[in-house]
Short mmCIF file of C-alpha atoms and ligand atoms in Angstrom, two decimals:
data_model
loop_
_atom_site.label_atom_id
_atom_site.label_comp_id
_atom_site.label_asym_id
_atom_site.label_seq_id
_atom_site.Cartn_x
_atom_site.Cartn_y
_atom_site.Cartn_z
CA UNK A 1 -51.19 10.79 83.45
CA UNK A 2 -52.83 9.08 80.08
CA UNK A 3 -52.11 5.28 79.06
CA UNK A 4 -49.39 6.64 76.57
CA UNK A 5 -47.69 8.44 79.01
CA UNK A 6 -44.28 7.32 80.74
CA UNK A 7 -44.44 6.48 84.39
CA UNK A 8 -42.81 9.17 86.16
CA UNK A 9 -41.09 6.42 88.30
CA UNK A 10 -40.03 4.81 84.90
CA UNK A 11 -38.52 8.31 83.84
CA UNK A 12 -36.23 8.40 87.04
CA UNK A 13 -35.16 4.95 86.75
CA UNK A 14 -33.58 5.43 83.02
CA UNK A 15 -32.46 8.81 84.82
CA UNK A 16 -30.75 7.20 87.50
CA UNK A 17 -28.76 4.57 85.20
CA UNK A 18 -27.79 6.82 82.81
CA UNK A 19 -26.38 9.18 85.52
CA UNK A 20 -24.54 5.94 86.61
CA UNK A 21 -23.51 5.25 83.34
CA UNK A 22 -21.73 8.66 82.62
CA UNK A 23 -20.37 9.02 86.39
CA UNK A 24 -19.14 5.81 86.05
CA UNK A 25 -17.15 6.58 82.47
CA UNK A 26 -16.29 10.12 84.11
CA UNK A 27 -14.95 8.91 87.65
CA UNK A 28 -13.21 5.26 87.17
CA UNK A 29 -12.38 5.05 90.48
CA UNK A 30 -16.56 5.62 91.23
CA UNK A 31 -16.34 2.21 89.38
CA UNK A 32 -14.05 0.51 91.47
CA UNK A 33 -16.02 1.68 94.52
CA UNK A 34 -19.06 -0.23 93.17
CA UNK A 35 -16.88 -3.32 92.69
CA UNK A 36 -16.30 -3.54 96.13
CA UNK A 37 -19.66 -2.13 97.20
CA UNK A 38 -21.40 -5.16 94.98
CA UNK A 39 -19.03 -7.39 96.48
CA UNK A 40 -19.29 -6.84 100.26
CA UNK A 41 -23.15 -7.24 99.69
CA UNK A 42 -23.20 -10.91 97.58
CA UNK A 43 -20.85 -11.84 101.14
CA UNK A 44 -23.31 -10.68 103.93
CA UNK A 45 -26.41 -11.83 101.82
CA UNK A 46 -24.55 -15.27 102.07
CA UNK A 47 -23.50 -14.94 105.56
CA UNK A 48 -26.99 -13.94 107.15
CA UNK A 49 -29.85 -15.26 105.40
CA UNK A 50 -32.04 -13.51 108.26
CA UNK A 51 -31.67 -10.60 106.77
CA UNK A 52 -31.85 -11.37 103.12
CA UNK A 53 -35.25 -13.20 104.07
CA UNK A 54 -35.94 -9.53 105.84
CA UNK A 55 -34.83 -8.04 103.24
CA UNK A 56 -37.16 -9.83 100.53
CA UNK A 57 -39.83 -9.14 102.62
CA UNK A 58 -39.54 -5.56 102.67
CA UNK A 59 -39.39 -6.11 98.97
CA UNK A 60 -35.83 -4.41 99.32
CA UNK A 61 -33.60 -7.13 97.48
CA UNK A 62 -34.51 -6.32 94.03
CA UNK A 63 -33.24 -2.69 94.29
CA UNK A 64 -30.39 -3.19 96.36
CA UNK A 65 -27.99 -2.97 93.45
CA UNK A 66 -29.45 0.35 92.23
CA UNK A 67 -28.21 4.11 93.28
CA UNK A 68 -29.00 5.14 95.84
CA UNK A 69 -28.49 9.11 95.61
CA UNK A 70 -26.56 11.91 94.21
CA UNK A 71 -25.87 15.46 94.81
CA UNK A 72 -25.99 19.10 92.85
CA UNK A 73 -24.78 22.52 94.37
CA UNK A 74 -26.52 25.58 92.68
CA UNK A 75 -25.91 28.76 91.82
CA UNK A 76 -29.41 30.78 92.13
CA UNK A 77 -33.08 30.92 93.29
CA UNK A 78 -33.95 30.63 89.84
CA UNK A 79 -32.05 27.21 89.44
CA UNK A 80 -33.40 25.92 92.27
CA UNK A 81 -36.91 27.00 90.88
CA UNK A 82 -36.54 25.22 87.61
CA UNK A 83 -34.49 22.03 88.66
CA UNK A 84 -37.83 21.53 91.20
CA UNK A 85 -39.65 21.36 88.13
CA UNK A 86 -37.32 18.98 85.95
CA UNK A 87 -37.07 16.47 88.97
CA UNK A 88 -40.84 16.63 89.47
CA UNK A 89 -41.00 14.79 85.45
CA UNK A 90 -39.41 11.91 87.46
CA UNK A 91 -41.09 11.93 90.32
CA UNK A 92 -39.11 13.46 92.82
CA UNK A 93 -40.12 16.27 95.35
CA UNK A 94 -37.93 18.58 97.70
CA UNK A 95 -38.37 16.80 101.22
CA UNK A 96 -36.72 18.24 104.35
CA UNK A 97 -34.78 21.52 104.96
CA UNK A 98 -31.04 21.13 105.59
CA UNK A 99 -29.33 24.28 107.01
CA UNK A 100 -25.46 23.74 106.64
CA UNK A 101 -24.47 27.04 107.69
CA UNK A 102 -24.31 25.82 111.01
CA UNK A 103 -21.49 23.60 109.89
CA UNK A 104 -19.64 26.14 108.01
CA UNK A 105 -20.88 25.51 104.38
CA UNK A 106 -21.84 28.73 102.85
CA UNK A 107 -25.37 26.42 101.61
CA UNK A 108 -28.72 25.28 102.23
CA UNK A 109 -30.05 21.98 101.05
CA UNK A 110 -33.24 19.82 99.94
CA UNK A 111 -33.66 16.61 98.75
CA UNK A 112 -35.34 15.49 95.55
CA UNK A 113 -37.24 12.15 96.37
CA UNK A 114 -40.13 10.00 95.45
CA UNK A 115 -42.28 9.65 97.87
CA UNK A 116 -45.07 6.98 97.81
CA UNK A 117 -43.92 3.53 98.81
CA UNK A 118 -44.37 2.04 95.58
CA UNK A 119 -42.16 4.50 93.80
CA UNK A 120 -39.25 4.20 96.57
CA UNK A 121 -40.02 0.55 95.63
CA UNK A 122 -39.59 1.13 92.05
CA UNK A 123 -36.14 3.28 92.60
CA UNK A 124 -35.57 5.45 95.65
CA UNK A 125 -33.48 7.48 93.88
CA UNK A 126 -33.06 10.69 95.17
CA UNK A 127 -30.87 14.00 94.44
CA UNK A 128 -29.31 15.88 97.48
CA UNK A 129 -29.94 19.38 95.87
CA UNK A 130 -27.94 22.68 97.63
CA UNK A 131 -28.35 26.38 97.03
CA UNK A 132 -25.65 28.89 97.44
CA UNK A 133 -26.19 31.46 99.85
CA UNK A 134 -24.21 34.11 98.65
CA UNK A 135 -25.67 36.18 101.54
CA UNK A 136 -23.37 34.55 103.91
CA UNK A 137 -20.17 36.09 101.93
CA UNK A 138 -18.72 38.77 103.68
CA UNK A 139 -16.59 40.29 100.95
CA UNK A 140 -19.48 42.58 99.12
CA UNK A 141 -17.55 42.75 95.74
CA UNK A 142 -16.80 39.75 95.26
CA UNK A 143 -20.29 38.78 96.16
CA UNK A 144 -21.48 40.88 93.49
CA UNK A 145 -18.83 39.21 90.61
CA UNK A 146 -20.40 35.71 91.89
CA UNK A 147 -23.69 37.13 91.32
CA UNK A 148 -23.02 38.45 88.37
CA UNK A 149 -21.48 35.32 86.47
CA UNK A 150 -23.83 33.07 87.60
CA UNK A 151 -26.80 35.57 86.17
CA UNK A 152 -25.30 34.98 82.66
CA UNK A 153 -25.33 31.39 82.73
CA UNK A 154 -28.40 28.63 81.56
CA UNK A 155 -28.08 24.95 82.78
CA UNK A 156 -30.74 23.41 81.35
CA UNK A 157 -31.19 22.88 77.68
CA UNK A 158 -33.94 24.82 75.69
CA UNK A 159 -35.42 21.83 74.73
CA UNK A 160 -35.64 19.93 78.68
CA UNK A 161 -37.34 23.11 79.64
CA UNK A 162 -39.78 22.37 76.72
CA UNK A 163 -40.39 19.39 77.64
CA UNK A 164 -41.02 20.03 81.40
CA UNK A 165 -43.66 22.38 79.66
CA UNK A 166 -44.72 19.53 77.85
CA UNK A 167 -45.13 17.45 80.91
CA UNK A 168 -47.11 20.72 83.19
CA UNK A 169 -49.28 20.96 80.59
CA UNK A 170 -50.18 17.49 79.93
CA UNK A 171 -49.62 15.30 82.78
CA UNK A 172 -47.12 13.11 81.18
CA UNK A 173 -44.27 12.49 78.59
CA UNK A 174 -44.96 10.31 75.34
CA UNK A 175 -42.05 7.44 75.87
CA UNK A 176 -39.60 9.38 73.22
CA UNK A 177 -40.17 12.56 74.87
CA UNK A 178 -39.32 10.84 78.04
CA UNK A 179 -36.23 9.40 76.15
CA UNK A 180 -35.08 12.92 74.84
CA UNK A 181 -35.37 14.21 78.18
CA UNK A 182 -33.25 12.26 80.09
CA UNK A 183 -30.59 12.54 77.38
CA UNK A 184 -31.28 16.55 77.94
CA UNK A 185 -31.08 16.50 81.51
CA UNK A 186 -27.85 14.13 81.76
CA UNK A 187 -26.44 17.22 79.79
CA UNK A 188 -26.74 19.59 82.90
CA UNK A 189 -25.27 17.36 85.17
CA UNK A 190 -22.43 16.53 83.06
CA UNK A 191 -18.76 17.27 84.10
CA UNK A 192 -17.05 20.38 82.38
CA UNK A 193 -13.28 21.08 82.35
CA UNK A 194 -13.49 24.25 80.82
CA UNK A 195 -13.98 26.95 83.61
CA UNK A 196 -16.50 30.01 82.43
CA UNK A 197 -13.97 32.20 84.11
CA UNK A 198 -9.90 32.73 84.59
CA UNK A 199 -7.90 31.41 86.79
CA UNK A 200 -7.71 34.30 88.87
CA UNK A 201 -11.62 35.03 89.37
CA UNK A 202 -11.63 31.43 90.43
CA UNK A 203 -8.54 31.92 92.87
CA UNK A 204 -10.91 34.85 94.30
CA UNK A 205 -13.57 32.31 94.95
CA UNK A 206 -11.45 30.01 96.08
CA UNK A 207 -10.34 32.28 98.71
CA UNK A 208 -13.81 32.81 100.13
CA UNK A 209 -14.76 28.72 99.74
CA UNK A 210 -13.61 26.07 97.76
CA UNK A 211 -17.48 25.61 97.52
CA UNK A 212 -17.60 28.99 96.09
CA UNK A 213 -15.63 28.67 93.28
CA UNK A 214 -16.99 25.02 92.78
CA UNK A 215 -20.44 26.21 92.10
CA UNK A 216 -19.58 29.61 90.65
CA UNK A 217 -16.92 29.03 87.88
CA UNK A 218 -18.35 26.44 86.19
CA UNK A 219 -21.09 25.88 83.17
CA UNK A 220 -23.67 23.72 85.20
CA UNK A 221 -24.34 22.00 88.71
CA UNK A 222 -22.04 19.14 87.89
CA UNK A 223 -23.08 15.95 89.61
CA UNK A 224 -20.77 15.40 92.49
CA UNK A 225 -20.81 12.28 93.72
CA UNK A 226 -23.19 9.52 93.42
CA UNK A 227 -23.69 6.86 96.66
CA UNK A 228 -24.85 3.34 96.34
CA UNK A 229 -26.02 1.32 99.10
CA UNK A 230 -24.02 -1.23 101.28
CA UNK A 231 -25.08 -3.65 103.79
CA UNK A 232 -21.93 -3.50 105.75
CA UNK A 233 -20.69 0.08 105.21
CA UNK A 234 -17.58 -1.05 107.64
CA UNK A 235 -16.47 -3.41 105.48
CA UNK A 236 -16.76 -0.97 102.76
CA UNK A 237 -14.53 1.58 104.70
CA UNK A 238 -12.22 -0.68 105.42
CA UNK A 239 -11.78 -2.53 102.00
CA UNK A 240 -11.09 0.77 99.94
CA UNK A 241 -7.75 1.27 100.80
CA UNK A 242 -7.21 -2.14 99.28
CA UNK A 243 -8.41 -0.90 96.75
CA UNK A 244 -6.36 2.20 96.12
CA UNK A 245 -8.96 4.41 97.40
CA UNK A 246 -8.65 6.99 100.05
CA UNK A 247 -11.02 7.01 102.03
CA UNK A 248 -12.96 9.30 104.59
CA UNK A 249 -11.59 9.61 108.30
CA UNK A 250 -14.70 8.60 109.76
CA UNK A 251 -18.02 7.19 108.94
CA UNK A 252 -20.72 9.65 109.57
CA UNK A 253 -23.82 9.13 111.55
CA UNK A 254 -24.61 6.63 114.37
CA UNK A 255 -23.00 4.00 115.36
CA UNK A 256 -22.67 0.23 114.57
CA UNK A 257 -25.58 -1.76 115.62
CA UNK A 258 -27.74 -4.80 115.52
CA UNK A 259 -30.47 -2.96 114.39
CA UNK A 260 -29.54 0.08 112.19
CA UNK A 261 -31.08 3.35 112.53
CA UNK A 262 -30.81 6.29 110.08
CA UNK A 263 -28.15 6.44 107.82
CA UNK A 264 -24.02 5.73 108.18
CA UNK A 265 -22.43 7.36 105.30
CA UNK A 266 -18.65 6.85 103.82
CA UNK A 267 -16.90 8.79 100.85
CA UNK A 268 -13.69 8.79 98.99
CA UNK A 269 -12.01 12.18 98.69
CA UNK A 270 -12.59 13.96 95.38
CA UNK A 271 -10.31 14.03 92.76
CA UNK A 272 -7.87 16.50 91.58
CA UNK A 273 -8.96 17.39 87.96
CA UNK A 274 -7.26 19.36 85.59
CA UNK A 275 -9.33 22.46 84.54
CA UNK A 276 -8.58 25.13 81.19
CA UNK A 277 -9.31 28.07 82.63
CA UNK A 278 -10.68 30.78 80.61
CA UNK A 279 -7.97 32.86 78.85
CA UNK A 280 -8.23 36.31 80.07
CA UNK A 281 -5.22 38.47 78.87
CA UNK A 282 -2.51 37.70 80.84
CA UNK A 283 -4.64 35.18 82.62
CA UNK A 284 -2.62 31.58 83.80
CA UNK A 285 -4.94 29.60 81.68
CA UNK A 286 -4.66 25.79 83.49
CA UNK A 287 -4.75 24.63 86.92
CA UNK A 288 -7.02 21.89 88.33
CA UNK A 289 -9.76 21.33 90.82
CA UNK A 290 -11.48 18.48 92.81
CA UNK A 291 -14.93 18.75 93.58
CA UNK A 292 -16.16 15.05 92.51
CA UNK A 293 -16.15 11.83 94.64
CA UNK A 294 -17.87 9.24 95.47
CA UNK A 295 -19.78 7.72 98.22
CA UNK A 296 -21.40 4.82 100.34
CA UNK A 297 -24.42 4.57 102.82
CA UNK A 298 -26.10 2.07 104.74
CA UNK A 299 -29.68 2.97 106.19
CA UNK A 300 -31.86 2.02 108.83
CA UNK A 301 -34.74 2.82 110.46
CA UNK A 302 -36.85 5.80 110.47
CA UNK A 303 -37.02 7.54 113.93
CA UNK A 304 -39.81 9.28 115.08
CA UNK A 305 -39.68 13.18 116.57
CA UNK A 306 -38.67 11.59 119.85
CA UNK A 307 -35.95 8.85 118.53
CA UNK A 308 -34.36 11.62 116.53
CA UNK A 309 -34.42 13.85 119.44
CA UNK A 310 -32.88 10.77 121.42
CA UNK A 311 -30.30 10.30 118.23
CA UNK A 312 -29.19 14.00 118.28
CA UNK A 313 -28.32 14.86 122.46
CA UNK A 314 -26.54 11.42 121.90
CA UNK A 315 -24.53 12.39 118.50
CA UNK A 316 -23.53 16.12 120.08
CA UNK A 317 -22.68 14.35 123.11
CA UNK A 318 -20.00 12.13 121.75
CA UNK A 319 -18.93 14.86 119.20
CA UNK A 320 -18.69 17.48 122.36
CA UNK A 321 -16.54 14.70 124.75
CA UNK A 322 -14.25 13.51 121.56
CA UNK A 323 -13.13 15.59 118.94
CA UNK A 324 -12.08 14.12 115.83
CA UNK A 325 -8.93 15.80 114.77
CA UNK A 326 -8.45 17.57 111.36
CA UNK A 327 -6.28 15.12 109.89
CA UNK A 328 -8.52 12.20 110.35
CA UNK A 329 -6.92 10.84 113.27
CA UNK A 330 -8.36 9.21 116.11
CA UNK A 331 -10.62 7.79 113.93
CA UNK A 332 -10.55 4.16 115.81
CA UNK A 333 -10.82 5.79 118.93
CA UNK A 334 -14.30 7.71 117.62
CA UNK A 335 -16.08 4.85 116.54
CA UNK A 336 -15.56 3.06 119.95
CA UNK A 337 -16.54 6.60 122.10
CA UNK A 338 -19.65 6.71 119.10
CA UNK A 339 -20.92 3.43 120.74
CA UNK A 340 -20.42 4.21 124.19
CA UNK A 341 -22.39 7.29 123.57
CA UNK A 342 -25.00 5.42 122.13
CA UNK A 343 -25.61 2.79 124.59
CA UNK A 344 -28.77 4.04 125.94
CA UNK A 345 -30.58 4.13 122.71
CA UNK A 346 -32.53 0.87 122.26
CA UNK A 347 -31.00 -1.88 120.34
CA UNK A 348 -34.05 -4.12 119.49
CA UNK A 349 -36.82 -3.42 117.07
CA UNK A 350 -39.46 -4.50 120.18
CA UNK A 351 -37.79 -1.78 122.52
CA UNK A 352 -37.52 0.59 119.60
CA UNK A 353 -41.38 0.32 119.15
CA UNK A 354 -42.79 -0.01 122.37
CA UNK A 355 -40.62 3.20 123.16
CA UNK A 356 -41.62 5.01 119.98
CA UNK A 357 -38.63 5.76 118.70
CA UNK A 358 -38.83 4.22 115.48
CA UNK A 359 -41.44 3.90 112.79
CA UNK A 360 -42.85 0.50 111.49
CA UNK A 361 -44.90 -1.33 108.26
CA UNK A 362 -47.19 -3.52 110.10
CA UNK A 363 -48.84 -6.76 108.06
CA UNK A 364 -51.12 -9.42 108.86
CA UNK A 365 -49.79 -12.49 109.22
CA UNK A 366 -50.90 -16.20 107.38
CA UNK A 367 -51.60 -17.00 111.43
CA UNK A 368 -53.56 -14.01 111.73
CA UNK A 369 -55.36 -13.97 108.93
CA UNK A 370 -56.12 -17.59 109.66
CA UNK A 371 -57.61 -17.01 113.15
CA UNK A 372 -59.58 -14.01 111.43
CA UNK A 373 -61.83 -16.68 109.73
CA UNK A 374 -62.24 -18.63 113.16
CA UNK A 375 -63.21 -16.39 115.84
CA UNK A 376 -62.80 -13.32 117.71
CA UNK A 377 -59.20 -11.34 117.51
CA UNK A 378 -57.42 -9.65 120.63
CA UNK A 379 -58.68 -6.44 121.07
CA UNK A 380 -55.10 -4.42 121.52
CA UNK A 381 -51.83 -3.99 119.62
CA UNK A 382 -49.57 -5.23 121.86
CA UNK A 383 -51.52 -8.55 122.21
CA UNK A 384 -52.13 -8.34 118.38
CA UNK A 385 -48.06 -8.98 118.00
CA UNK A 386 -47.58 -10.79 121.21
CA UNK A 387 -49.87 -13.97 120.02
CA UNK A 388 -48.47 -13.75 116.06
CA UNK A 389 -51.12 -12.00 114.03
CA UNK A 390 -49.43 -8.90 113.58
CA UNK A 391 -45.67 -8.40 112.33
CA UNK A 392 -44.12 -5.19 112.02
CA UNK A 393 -40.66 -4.14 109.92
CA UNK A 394 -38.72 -1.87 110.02
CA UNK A 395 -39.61 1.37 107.75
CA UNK A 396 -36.07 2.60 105.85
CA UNK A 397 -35.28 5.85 106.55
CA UNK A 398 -35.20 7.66 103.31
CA UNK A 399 -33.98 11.08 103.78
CA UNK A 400 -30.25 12.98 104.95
CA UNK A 401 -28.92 13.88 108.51
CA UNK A 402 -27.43 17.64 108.24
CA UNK A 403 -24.41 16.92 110.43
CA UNK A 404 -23.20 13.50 108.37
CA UNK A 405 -23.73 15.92 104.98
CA UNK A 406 -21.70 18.47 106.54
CA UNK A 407 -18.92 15.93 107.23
CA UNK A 408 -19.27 14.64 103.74
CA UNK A 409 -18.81 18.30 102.54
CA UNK A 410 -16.55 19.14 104.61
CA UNK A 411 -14.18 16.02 104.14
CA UNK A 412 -14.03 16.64 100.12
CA UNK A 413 -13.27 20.52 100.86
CA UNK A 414 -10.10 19.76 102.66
CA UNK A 415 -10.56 19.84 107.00
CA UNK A 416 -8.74 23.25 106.88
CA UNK A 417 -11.74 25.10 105.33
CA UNK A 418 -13.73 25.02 108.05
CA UNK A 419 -15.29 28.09 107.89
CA UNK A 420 -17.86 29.47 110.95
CA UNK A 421 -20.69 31.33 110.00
CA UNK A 422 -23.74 31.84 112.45
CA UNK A 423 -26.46 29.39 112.45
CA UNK A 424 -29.22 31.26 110.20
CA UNK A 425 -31.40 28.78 108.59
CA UNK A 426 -33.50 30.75 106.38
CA UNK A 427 -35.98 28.25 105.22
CA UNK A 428 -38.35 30.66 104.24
CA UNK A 429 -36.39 32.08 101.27
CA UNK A 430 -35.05 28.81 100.43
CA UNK A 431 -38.78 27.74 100.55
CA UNK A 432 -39.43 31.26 98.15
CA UNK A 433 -36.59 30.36 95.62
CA UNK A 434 -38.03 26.77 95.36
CA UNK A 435 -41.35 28.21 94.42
CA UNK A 436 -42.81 25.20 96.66
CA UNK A 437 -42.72 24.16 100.67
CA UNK A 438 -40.77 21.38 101.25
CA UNK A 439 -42.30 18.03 102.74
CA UNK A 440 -41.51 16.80 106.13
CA UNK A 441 -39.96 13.54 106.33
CA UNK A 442 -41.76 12.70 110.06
CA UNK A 443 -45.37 13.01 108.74
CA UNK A 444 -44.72 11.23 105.91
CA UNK A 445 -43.11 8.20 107.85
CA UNK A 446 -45.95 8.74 109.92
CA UNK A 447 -48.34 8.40 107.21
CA UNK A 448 -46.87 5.05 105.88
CA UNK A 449 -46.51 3.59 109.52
CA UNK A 450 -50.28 4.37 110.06
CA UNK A 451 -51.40 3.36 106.61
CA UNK A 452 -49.95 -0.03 107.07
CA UNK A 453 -51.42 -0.29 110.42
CA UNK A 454 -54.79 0.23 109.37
CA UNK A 455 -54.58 -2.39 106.35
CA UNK A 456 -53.46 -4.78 108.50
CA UNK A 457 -56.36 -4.11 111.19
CA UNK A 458 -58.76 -4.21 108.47
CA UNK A 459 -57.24 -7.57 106.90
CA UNK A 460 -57.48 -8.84 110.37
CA UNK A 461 -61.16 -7.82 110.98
CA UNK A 462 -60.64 -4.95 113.42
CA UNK A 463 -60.27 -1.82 111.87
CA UNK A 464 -61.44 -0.22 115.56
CA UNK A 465 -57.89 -0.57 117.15
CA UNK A 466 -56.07 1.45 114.62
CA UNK A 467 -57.49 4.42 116.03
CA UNK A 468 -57.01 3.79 119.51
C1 LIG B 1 -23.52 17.18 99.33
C2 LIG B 1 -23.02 16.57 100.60
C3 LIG B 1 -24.12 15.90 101.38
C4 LIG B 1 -24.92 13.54 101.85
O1 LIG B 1 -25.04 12.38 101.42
O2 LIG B 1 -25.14 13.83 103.02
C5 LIG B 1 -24.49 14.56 100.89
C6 LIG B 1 -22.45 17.86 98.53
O3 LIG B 1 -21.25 17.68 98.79
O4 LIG B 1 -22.84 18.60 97.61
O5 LIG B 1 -24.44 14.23 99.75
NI1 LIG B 2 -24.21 12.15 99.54
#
């Protein structure tokens, strides 16, 4: 990238605002959400100034207030193959393979995220990106119809796809071109009431899964929902009722605790929006839809292989003993059997660590790199931390849990469309549609943890122990 290029990172954060902007002009009750959101965070800043000094150390507090993520559902391997390359302009690569077949949704999923610690620093934006498998439709014809439309149909602008040529062949946008492409690429995401086909073709797809005719009847992948951060997602949940907002049963995820792992998610349901259908002859021409919503998350730490291991026998555990019923009842009840299910998993970052569980940024501290200057350091980790020289932090985990995004689906489908399908990830043809592998998460948490380690070591004058 030349001098007179736009930062990537800079591309996705006027990206990310002006996908706030229009979601929040197209969704007002999205706004009312971030009301609340903005307000339950100014309280528990004021309440626990541990964590807002944690928080400013992790350099965390600045982006707080920004988006945290949004989500698209495609139509075909070409779409995914082409939206890879528009997010890729702002920085944002497919990490992680989410099969949600196993859950009933007719999908598979990615996520479009920066990656390098200064650009989640920058804005961790990040786009929860699905693909359409209409292999798992049973009904052949109308398998073929869905194909069929959504072969006639373009949804990105000549001129984005221009510039992503632009920015292939030269390593960078100019600062209008980076302008005129975000204005492009808002235009695929926007919200259309017009359906591309009648009401009965969509009643078809409807039939199969609402997620069907969602993706299938419309001009573009339609942003769904877009999720800011809270630190104190249960006061979120329950403020929006007080706020005229329905909200989700449950929260998704673990549990409650001192020191937060993962990620806790929250949504409202979607809306019921008023659609013109396409006239076709006799043709009812109007009906409505809901596909959009919006939603909250709090996140935690990373887990390593082993803590997520430890995370998932506990979270099918719980969901195996207590089942939360359709209608969202019970939903007290859950949250204390979530806890009791999740006793045994360590509740203090020490524990977490010395267990390997989690992953950590470790930094020199002013006492360590005090003592560097006088004399000799001790020679192991543990003491390293023990006697004050080295401090380690939590690492934010950055990515999606398939079961929570099921529930999130699933939640703003309606609970009686739970459909079961067999569990058949098929990450190779998602990986062949993409045109690109997808990153995994652990190794790059892995990476970070051990890149921090050894610039601490090195600040502290003994590089040797960070390969031990
Ligand atoms: C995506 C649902 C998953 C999350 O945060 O887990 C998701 C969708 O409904 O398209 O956004
Ligand atoms: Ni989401």
């Amino acid at each position: 990238m030349a001098a007179l290029h736009t930062h990537p990172d800079d591309i996705r954060d006027l990206f990310s605002r002006a996908m706030s902007d229009m979601y929040r002009a197209e969704v007002p009750q999205y706004g009312t959400l971030l009301e609340l959101v903005a307000d339950v965070n100014a309280k528990t800043l004021r309440a626990d100034p541990p964590l807002r000094a944690c928080l400013e150390q992790g350099g965390e507090l600045q982006r707080l207030g920004v988006e945290r993520h949004g989500a698209i559902r495609l139509g075909t391997a070409e779409e995914l193959f082409e939206i890879r390359r528009v997010f890729a302009v702002m920085g944002m690569h497919p990490v992680g393979y989410y099969d949600l077949s196993v859950a009933g949704v007719p999908v598979h999923s990615t996520a479009f995220r920066p990656i390098g610690e200064e650009a989640l620093r920058r804005n961790p934006f990040r786009v929860f990106t699905s693909l359409l498998r209409l292999d798992l439709i049973q009904d052949v014809a109308l398998r073929a119809e869905a194909a069929k439309i959504l072969s006639s149909r373009r949804i990105l602008t000549e001129r984005v796809l221009e510039l992503v040529g632009v920015f292939e062949a030269e390593g960078g946008l100019t600062p209008p071109q980076a302008e005129e492409f975000v204005c492009g690429a808002l235009e695929t995401f926007r919200w259309h009431s017009d359906a591309t086909v009648g009401f009965n073709t969509y009643r078809k797809l409807h039939r199969a899964h609402r997620l069907i005719a969602d993706i299938v009847s419309f001009k573009g992948p339609h942003i769904n929902h877009l999720t800011p951060r809270t630190l104190d997602i249960d006061a979120v949940q329950a403020g929006m009722p007080l706020r005229g907002i329905t909200a989700k049963a449950v929260i998704e995820g673990p549990p409650r605790r001192k020191c937060p792992i993962l990620l806790r998610q929250t949504s409202f349901k979607a809306l019921e929006e008023p659609i013109v259908f396409k006239q076709n002859g006799s043709d009812n021409a109007v009906g409505t839809h809901s596909a959009r919503f919006g939603e909250i998350e709090q996140r935690g730490i990373a887990l390593t292989a082993k803590g997520r291991k430890l995370y998932d026998e506990l979270l099918a555990s719980a969901r195996r003993d207590f089942q939360i019923g359709a209608a969202g009842m019970n939903a007290a009840v859950y949250e204390v059997e979530l806890s009791e299910h999740f006793r045994s998993f360590p509740d203090s970052w020490a524990e977490l660590r010395s267990r390997g569980l989690a992953f950590f940024r470790y930094s020199a501290t002013a006492a360590g790199l005090a003592s560097n200057r006088g004399g000799p350091l001790p020679s192991c980790l543990d003491e390293l931390i023990a006697d004050g020289f080295l401090r380690f932090d939590p690492i934010v985990y950055e990515d999606f849990l398939p079961v929570s995004a099921a529930g999130i689906f699933q939640s703003n489908l309606g609970t009686d469309e739970q459909k079961n399908y067999a569990a058949q990830s098929n990450r190779n043809q998602f990986e062949a549609a993409l045109g690109a592998m997808v990153h995994n998460e652990v190794e790059l948490y892995e990476c970070a943890e051990r890149a921090s380690l050894q610039r601490a070591l090195k600040q502290l004058g003994c590089p040797q122990i960070a390969l031990a």
